[in-house]
Amino acid sequence: MKIRKEIERFIPAARAIAGLLHPHAEVVLHDTETNTIAALYNSFSKRKAGDSSLLEEGETGNYPDYFEPYYKTNWDGRKLKSTTSVIKDEKGKIVGLLCINLDISQMEGMKRLLEEFTGGALASASDLFKDDWREKINTYVHEYAKENTTTLTLLTKEQKREVIFLLQKEGAFKAKRAAEYVADVLGISRATVYKYLSEKEGRHA
């Protein structure tokens, strides 16, 4: 996909950050004009260039120059510490975002040595991505696994079926490509997701 020049000039910085913090940081360039991901480096969030940024429409003009660090949950349960800086054109209009997602899952086990990384009261989420259905699915799946004393990789076939039923109840599949994403997270085919969903509909027919 073609990247607009206002955002393209931040590619070297994005690549440098991703290279310096590899493999612990994912760097994302968002195009706020098209609400899509323009570029992605060291991706570990199952996203790719061209995917929707899931930004709240009509609010980009109110963004500060940067967002204070906030926590997110990755699809595989890893805890991420993220921050976002805005990109403006020559007229001062916000045209993009530079986001850094730092994997702190390993660092959490070393809190006493890395208090600066993990300490402090941070927001549980940012209004910037309040409609990020991927984030909501990630959190829901891993909370389910935790409540059932298991992990994502050890979920049984029946547990995966139950997760899909519960996600449907929460309205998760209203989002475009949600079925494909859930299939990817659970390690099953998209056809299997649809099969389970049809089974649920059959039970309530």
Short mmCIF file of C-alpha atoms in Angstrom, two decimals, residues 50-135:
data_model
loop_
_atom_site.label_atom_id
_atom_site.label_comp_id
_atom_site.label_asym_id
_atom_site.label_seq_id
_atom_site.Cartn_x
_atom_site.Cartn_y
_atom_site.Cartn_z
CA GLY A 50 -3.61 -2.11 5.67
CA ASP A 51 -5.60 -3.33 8.68
CA SER A 52 -7.99 -0.92 10.37
CA SER A 53 -6.48 1.22 13.12
CA LEU A 54 -9.81 1.07 15.00
CA LEU A 55 -9.55 4.74 15.97
CA GLU A 56 -12.53 6.64 17.31
CA GLU A 57 -13.93 8.67 14.42
CA GLY A 58 -13.94 12.45 14.70
CA GLU A 59 -11.66 12.65 17.75
CA THR A 60 -8.21 12.86 16.18
CA GLY A 61 -8.28 16.65 16.27
CA ASN A 62 -8.42 16.55 20.07
CA TYR A 63 -5.38 14.34 20.54
CA PRO A 64 -2.47 15.67 22.65
CA ASP A 65 1.05 15.62 21.21
CA TYR A 66 1.59 12.24 22.86
CA PHE A 67 -0.28 9.81 25.11
CA GLU A 68 1.00 8.79 28.52
CA PRO A 69 2.00 5.11 28.75
CA TYR A 70 -0.89 2.66 29.14
CA TYR A 71 -1.25 -1.10 29.47
CA LYS A 72 -2.64 -3.49 26.84
CA THR A 73 -3.05 -7.27 26.56
CA ASN A 74 -1.60 -9.00 23.51
CA TRP A 75 -3.45 -11.85 21.77
CA ASP A 76 -1.21 -14.43 23.48
CA GLY A 77 -1.69 -12.95 26.95
CA ARG A 78 1.55 -11.00 27.12
CA LYS A 79 1.30 -7.68 28.94
CA LEU A 80 2.28 -4.67 26.84
CA LYS A 81 3.23 -1.18 27.94
CA SER A 82 2.40 1.25 25.15
CA THR A 83 2.75 4.89 24.23
CA THR A 84 1.67 6.96 21.24
CA SER A 85 2.95 10.14 19.61
CA VAL A 86 0.98 12.14 17.03
CA ILE A 87 2.25 13.01 13.56
CA LYS A 88 1.29 16.40 12.10
CA ASP A 89 1.58 17.91 8.64
CA GLU A 90 3.10 21.32 7.87
CA LYS A 91 -0.16 23.04 8.84
CA GLY A 92 -0.28 21.36 12.23
CA LYS A 93 -3.07 18.96 11.31
CA ILE A 94 -2.85 15.47 12.81
CA VAL A 95 -2.34 12.97 9.99
CA GLY A 96 -0.89 9.94 11.75
CA LEU A 97 0.28 8.22 14.91
CA LEU A 98 3.51 6.54 15.94
CA CYS A 99 2.78 3.79 18.47
CA ILE A 100 5.26 1.71 20.45
CA ASN A 101 4.11 -1.50 22.16
CA LEU A 102 6.70 -2.84 24.60
CA ASP A 103 6.43 -6.45 25.77
CA ILE A 104 7.00 -6.32 29.53
CA SER A 105 5.85 -9.86 30.33
CA GLN A 106 9.39 -11.00 31.10
CA MET A 107 10.25 -7.79 32.90
CA GLU A 108 7.37 -8.23 35.32
CA GLY A 109 9.27 -11.08 36.92
CA MET A 110 12.08 -8.66 37.64
CA LYS A 111 10.06 -5.78 39.08
CA ARG A 112 12.47 -4.99 41.84
CA LEU A 113 15.26 -4.45 39.32
CA LEU A 114 13.08 -2.75 36.72
CA GLU A 115 10.68 -0.64 38.79
CA GLU A 116 11.03 2.24 36.40
CA PHE A 117 9.60 0.11 33.61
CA THR A 118 6.73 -1.45 35.52
CA GLY A 119 6.08 0.93 38.41
CA GLY A 120 3.54 3.69 38.66
CA ALA A 121 -0.18 3.87 38.19
CA LEU A 122 -1.05 3.68 34.52
CA ALA A 123 -4.38 3.70 32.81
CA SER A 124 -5.75 0.24 32.08
CA ALA A 125 -6.52 1.39 28.56
CA SER A 126 -6.44 4.50 26.42
CA ASP A 127 -9.42 6.26 24.88
CA LEU A 128 -7.31 6.34 21.74
CA PHE A 129 -8.17 2.70 21.03
CA LYS A 130 -11.36 2.31 23.07
CA ASP A 131 -13.02 0.54 20.15
CA ASP A 132 -10.16 -1.94 19.63
CA TRP A 133 -12.12 -5.20 19.45
CA ARG A 134 -8.88 -7.17 19.12
CA GLU A 135 -7.80 -5.92 22.55
#
